[in-house]
Coordinates of C-alpha atoms in Angstrom, one line a residue:
X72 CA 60.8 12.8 -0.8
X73 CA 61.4 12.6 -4.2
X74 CA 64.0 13.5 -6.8
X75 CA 64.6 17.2 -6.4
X76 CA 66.9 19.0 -8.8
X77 CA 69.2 21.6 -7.4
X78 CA 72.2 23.7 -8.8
X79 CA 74.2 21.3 -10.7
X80 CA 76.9 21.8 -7.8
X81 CA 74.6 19.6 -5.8
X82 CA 73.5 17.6 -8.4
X83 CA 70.0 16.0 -8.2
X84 CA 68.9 15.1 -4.4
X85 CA 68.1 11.4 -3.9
X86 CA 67.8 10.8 -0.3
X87 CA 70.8 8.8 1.0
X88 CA 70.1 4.7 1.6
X89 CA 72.4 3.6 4.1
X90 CA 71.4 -0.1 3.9
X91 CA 70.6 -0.1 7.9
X92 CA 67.7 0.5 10.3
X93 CA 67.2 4.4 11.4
X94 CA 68.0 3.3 14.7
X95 CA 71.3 1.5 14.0
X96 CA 72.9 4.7 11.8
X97 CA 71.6 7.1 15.1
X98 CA 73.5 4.7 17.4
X99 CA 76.8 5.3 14.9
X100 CA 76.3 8.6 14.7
X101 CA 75.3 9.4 18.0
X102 CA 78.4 7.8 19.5
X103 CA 80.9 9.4 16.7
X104 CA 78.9 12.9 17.9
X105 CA 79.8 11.8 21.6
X106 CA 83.3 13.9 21.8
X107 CA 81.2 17.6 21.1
X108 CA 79.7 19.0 24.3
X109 CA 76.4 19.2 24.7
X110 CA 73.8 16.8 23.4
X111 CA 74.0 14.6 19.9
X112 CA 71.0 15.3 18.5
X113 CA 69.8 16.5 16.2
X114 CA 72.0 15.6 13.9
X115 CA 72.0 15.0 9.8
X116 CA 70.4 11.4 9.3
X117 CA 72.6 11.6 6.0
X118 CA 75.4 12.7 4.6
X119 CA 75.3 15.6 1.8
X120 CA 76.8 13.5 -1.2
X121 CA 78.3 15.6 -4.2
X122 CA 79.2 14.5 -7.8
X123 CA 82.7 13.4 -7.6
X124 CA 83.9 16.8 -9.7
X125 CA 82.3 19.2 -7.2
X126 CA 83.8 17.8 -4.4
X127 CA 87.0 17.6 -6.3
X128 CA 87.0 21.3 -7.6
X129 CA 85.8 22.7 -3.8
X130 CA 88.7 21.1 -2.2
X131 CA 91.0 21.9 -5.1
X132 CA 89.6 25.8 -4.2
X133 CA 90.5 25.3 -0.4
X134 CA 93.8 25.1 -1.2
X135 CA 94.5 27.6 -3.9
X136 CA 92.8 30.1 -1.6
X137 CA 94.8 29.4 1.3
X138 CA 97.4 29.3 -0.4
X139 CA 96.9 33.1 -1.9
X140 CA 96.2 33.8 1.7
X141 CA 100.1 32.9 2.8
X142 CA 101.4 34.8 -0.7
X143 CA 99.5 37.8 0.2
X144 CA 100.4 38.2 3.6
X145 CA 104.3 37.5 2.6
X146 CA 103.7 40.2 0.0
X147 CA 102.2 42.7 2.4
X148 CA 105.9 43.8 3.9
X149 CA 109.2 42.3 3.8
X150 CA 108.5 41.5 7.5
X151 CA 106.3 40.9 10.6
X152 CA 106.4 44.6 12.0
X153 CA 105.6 45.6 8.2
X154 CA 102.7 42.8 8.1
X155 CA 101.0 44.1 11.2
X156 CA 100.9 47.6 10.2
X157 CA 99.5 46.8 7.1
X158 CA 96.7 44.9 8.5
X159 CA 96.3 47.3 11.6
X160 CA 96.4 44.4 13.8
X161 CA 96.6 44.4 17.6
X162 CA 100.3 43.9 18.8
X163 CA 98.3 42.2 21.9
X164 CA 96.1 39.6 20.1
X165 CA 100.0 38.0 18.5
X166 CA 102.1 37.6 21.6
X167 CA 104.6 35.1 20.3
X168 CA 106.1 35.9 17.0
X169 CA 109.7 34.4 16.3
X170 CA 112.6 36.1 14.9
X171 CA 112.5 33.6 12.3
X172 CA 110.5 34.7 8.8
X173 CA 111.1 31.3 7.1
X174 CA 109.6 29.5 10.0
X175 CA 106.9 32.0 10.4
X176 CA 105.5 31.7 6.8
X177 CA 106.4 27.9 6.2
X178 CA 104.0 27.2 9.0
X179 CA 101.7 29.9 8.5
X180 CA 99.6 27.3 6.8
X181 CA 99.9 23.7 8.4
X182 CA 96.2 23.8 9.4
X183 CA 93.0 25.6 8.4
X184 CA 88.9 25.5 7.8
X185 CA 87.3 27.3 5.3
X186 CA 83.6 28.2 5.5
X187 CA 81.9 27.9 2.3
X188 CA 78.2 28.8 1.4
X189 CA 76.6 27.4 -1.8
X190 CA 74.7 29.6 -3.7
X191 CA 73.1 29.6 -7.0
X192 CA 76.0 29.9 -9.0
X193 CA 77.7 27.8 -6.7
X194 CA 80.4 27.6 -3.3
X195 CA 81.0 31.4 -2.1
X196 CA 84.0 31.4 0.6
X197 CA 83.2 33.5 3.5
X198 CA 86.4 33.5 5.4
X199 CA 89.2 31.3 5.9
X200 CA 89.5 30.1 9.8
X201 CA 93.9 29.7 10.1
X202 CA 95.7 27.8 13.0
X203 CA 95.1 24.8 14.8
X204 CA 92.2 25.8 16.8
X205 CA 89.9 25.8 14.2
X206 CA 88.2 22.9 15.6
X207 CA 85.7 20.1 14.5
X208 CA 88.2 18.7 13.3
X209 CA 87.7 15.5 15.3
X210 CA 84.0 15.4 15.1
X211 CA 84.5 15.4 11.1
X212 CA 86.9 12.5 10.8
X213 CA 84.3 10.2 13.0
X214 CA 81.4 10.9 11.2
X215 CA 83.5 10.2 7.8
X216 CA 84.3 7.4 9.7
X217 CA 81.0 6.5 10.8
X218 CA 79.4 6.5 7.2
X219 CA 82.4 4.7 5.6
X220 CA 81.8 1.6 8.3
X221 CA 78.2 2.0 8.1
X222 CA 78.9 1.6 4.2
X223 CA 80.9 -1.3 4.6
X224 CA 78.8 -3.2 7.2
X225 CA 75.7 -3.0 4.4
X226 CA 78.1 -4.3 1.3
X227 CA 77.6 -0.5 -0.3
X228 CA 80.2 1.4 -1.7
X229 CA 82.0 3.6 0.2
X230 CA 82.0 7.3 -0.3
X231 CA 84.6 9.7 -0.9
X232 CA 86.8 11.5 1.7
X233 CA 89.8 10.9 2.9
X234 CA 91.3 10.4 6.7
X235 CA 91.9 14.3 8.1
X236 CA 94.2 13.2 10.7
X237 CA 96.4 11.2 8.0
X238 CA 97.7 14.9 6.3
X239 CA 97.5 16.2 9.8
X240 CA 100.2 13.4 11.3
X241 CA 102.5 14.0 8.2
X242 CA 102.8 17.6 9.1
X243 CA 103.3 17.2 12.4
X244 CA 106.0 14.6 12.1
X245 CA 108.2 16.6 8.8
X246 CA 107.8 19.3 11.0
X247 CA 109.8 17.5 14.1
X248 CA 112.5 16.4 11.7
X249 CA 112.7 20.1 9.9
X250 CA 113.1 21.8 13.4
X251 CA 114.8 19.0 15.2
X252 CA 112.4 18.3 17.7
X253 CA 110.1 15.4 19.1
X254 CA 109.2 12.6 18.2
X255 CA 106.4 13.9 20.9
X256 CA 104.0 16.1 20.1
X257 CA 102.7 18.4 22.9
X258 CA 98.7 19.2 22.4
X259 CA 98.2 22.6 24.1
X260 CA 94.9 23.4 24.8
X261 CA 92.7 24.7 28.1
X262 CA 89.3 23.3 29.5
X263 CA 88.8 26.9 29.7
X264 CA 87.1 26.2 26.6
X265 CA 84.2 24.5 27.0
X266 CA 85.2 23.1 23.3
X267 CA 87.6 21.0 24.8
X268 CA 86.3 18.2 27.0
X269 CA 88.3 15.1 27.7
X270 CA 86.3 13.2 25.3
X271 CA 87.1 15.6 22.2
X272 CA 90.9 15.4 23.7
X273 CA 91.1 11.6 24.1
X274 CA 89.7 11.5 20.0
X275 CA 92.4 13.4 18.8
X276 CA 95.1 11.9 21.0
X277 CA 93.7 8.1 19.6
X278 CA 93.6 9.5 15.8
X279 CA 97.1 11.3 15.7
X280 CA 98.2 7.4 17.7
X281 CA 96.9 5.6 15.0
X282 CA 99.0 7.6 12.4
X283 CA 102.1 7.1 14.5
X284 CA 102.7 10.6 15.9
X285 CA 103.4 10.3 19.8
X286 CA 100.9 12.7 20.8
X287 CA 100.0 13.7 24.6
X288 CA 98.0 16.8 25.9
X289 CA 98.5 19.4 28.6
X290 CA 96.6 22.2 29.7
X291 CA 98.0 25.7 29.1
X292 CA 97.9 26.5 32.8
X293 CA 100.3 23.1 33.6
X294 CA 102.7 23.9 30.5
X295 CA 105.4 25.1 33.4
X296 CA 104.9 21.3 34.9
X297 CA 106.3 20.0 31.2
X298 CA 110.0 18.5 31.2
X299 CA 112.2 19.0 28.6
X300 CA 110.5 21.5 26.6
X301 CA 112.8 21.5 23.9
X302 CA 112.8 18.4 22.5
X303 CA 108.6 17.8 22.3
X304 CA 106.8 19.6 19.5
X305 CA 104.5 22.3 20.8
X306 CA 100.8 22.4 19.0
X307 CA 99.1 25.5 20.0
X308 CA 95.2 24.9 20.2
X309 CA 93.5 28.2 21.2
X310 CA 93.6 31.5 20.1
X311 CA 95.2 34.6 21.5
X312 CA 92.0 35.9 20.5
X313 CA 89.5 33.6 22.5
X314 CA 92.0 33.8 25.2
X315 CA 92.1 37.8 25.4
X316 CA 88.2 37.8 25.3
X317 CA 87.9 35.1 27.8
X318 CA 90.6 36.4 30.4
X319 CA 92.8 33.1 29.9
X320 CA 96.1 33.1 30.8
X321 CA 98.5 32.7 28.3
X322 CA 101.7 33.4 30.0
X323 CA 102.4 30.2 30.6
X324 CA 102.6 29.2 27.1
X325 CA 106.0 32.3 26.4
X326 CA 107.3 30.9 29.3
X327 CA 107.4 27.5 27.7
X328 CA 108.7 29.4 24.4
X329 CA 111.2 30.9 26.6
X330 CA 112.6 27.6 27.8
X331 CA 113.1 26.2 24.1
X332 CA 109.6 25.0 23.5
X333 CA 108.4 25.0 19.5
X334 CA 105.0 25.9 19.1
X335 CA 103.0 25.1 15.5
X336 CA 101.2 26.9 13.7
X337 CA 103.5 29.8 13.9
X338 CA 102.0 33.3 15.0
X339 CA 101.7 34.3 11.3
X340 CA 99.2 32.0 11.2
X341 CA 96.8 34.5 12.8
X342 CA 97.5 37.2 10.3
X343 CA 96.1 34.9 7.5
X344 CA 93.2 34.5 9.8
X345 CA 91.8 38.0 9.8
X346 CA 89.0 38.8 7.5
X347 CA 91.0 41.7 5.6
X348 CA 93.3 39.4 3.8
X349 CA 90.3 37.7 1.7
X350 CA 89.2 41.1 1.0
X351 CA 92.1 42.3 -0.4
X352 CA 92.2 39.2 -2.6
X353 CA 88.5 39.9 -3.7
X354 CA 89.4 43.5 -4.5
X355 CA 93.1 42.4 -6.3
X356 CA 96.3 42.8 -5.5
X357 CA 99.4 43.2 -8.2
X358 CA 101.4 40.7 -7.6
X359 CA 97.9 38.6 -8.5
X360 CA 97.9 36.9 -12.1
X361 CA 94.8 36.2 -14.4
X362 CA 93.9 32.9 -13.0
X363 CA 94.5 33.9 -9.3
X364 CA 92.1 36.7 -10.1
X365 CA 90.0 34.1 -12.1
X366 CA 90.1 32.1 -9.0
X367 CA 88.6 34.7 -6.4
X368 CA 86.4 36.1 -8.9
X369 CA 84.8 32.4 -9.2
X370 CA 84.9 31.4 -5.3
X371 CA 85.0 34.9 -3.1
X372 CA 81.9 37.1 -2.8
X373 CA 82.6 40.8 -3.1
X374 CA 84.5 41.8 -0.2
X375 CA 86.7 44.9 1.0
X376 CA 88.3 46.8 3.8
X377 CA 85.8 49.1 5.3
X378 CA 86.9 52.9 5.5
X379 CA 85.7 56.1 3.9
X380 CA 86.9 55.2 0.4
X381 CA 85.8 54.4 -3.3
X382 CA 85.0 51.2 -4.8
X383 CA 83.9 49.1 -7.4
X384 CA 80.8 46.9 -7.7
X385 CA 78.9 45.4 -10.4
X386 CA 80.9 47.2 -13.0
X387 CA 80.2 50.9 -11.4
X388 CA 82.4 53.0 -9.0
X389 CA 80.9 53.9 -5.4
X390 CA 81.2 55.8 -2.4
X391 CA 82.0 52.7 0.1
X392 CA 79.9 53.8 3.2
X393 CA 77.0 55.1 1.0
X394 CA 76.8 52.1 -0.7
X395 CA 76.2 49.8 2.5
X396 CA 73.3 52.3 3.3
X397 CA 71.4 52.4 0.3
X398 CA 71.7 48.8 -0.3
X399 CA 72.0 47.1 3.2
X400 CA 70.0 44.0 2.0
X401 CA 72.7 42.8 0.1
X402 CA 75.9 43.7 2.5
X403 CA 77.3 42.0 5.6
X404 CA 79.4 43.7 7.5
X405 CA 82.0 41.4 9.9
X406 CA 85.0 42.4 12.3
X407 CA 88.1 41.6 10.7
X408 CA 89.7 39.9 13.8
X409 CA 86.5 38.8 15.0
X410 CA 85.7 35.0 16.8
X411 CA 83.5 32.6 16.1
X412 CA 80.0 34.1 14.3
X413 CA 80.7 37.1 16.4
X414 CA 80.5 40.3 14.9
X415 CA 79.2 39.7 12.1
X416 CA 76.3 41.7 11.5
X417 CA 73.3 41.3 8.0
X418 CA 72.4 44.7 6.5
X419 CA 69.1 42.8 5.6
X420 CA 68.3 42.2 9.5
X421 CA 69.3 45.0 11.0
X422 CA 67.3 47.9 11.7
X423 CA 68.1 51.5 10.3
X424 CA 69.4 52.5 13.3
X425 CA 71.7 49.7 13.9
X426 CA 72.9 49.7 10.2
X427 CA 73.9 53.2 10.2
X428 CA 75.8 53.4 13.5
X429 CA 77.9 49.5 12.0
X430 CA 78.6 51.5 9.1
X431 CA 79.9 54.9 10.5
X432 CA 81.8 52.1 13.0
X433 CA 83.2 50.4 10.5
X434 CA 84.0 53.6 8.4
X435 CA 86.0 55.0 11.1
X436 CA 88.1 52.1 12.5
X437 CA 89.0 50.5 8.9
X438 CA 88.0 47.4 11.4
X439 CA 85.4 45.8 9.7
X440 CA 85.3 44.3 5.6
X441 CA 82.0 44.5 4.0
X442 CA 80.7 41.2 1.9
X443 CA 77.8 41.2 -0.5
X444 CA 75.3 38.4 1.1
X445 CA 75.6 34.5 -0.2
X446 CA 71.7 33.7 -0.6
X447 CA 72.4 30.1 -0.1
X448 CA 70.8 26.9 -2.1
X449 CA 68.7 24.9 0.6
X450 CA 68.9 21.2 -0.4
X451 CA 66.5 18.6 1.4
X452 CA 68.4 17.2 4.6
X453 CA 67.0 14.0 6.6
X454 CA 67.7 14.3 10.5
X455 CA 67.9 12.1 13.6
X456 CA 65.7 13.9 15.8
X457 CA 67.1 11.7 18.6
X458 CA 68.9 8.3 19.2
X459 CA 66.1 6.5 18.6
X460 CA 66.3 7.0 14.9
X461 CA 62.9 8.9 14.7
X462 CA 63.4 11.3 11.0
X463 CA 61.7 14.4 10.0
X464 CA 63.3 16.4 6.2
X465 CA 63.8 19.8 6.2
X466 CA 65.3 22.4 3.9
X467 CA 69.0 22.9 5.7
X468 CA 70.7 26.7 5.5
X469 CA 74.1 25.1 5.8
X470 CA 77.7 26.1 6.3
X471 CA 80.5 23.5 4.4
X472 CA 83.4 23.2 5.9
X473 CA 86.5 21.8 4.0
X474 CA 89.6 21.4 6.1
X475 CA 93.3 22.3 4.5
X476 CA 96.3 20.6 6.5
X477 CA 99.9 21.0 4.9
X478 CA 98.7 22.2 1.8
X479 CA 96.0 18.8 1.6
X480 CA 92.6 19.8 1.4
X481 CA 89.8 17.0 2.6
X482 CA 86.3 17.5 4.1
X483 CA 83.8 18.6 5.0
X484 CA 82.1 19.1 8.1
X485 CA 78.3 20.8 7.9
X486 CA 76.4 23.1 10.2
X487 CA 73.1 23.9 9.3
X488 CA 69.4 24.9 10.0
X489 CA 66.6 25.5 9.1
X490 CA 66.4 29.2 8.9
X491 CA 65.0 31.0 5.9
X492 CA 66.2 34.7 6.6
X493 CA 70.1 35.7 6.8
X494 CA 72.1 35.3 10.0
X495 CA 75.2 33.1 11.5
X496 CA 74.9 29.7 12.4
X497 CA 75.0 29.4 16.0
X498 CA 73.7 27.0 18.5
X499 CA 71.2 29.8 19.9
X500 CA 69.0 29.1 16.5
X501 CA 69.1 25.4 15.9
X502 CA 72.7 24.6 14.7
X503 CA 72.9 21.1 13.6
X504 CA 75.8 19.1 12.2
X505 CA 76.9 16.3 9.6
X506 CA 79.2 16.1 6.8
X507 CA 79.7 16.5 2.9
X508 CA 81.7 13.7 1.1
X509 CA 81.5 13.4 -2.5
X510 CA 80.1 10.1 -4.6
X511 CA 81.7 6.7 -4.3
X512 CA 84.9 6.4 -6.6

């Protein structure tokens, strides 16, 4: 394929040379892909490569944002109780708050994944996934690590992107020293999740290793088996949210609190995680000050807290729920404390009956924001149809995914597809992965 210009964001597409055979880069790949369950393929055959600037100004985005995600939640009451009632969230979905604000908001923020969509005036955020069990996060580093020793091997430059799990074994070991526990680092996690296999779990142990955190893993339901629970540093891996929908039980991790255990990402974590806190941003809060507002106003489609209220878009005032009706093309509408691509629903898909009964849902519970559609950009993508090394080009609807850990952003993993109407992402409709990295230095 030739030269293709796209938004500058992208800058022009030149189909990546990697310097090897197609069947050498699908054997790298295919064993960095090994740790995800389910089969390899297909998988991106290159990775997305960005002018040095882009990727500079999306990661230097991730972080701002987050960032006004923490402030904004801080600034919602002058504690927890306050927080929750401001957000209306579900005193059962945030089982282990602490006593302790400074803790709860100083680690509020030592691990997240933004999803990003790039559209024609480019990156739109669409939500901020907070906590460490955001996952990917392994699959990421190895394919950054793939390309950087596939780079290497063939004498080419190597391209930009930094080690996740370096940032990630810094917070992890200042946070053992600032609360006085460790050196070992406890991953909590459950094969409940079919996430979680033993290969994804060995990857992270071996990467956190390397960085010289002392890291082991237990299943949530053998957390009452640990020793000495309050000298080890607790990471908490799954959600009160999956495990609530799941029927996992989660008892065994306040019983380990109970017994002195320190679990990271605090609970506050999951407050920054709901969908209401970027609308609030996109809609402005006080405390906000021209270049925060500049910043959402570039990076954050039009979002807000459903309910039977006014608003304003595109410079004009409107009745909320009328406005998703006459215009559901251009709305999606997506559970605030909603998992994965689940509930989220596309004006522009659904039919009139569906539409309206979302709307008068979301209009009565205050559940739900509403967020004007991203139409995404849909650069050329080569991909491994299999391992071996067999190519076809398509035109990828894709999902960026920079990573923010202890305030350092870095990145990004890619799902995509081929799609050409709105909708999620999901392994039902031909999810594929890779990664973004920006141009060599």
């Amino acid at each position: 394929m030739t030269s293709t210009a796209l938004h500058s964001w992208f800058g022009p597409y030149q189909p990546y040379e990697s310097g090897h055979s197609p069947e050498r880069v699908a054997e790298m790949l295919g064993e960095a892909m090994r740790i995800s369950p389910g089969g390899q393929f297909p998988l991106a055959a290159e990775p997305v490569v960005v002018p040095r600037e882009s990727y500079r100004s999306l990661l230097d985005a991730t972080a701002r944002l987050l960032e006004l995600h923490r402030v904004a939640v801080a600034n919602l009451a002058p504690d927890t109780a306050g927080r929750m009632t401001a957000l209306k969230a579900d005193p059962a979905l945030f089982p282990r708050f602490t006593a302790d604000e400074a803790f709860e908001l100083g680690h509020a923020t030592d691990v997240a994944r933004a999803d990003v969509m790039i559209g024609a005036d480019g990156p739109r955020f669409l939500e901020f996934n907070v906590g460490a069990s955001v996952g990917c996060m392994a699959q990421f580093e190895r394919l950054r690590r793939a390309w950087r020793d596939l780079a290497s091997e063939a004498g080419k430059p190597v391209l930009t992107g930094t080690d996740l799990y370096a940032p990630l074994a810094e917070v992890l070991k200042r946070s053992c020293k600032e609360l006085g526990v460790g050196p070992e680092v406890l991953l909590i996690d459950t094969s409940d999740d079919l996430q979680t296999t033993s290969a994804y779990v060995d990857a992270q142990l071996g990467l956190l290793r390397e960085h010289g955190v002392h890291a082991r893993f237990t299943e949530l339901r053998d957390l009452g088996r640990v020793e000495d629970l309050g000298n080890v540093l607790g990471v908490v891996q799954f959600s009160e949210g999956e495990a609530a929908r799941f029927g996992w039980d989660i008892s065994p991790l306040a019983s380990a609190m109970g017994a002195g255990l320190t679990a990271v990402p605090s609970q506050t974590a999951r407050l920054l995680d709901t969908k209401k806190v970027l609308a609030l941003l996109s809609e402005g809060l006080p405390w906000m000050t021209g270049d925060d507002r500049d910043l959402v106003r570039r990076f954050v489609p039009w979002s807000r807290v459903t309910g039977d209220r006014q608003v304003t878009w595109r410079g004009q005032a409107h009745d909320l729920p009328r406005l998703l009706l006459n215009r559901p093309e251009l709305f999606v509408l997506k559970l605030a404390a909603g998992l994965y691509s689940d509930d989220v629903y596309f004006g522009a898909t659904a039919t009139d009956r569906e539409w309206r009964q979302l709307v008068a849902t979301a209009t009565e519970t205050e559940d739900y924001i509403a967020q004007e559609l991203v139409e995404p950009l849909r650069p050329p993508m080569a991909v491994l149809l299999d391992e071996s090394g067999r190519t076809e080009t398509v035109r990828a609807k894709m999902v960026v995914s920079p990573f923010c850990v202890g305030g350092v952003a870095t990145g990004c993993y890619v799902r995509f597809n081929t799609a050409a109407t709105p909708g999620i992402l999901s392994v039902h409709d031909g999810l594929m992965r890779g990664c973004l990295l920006g141009e060599p230095s």
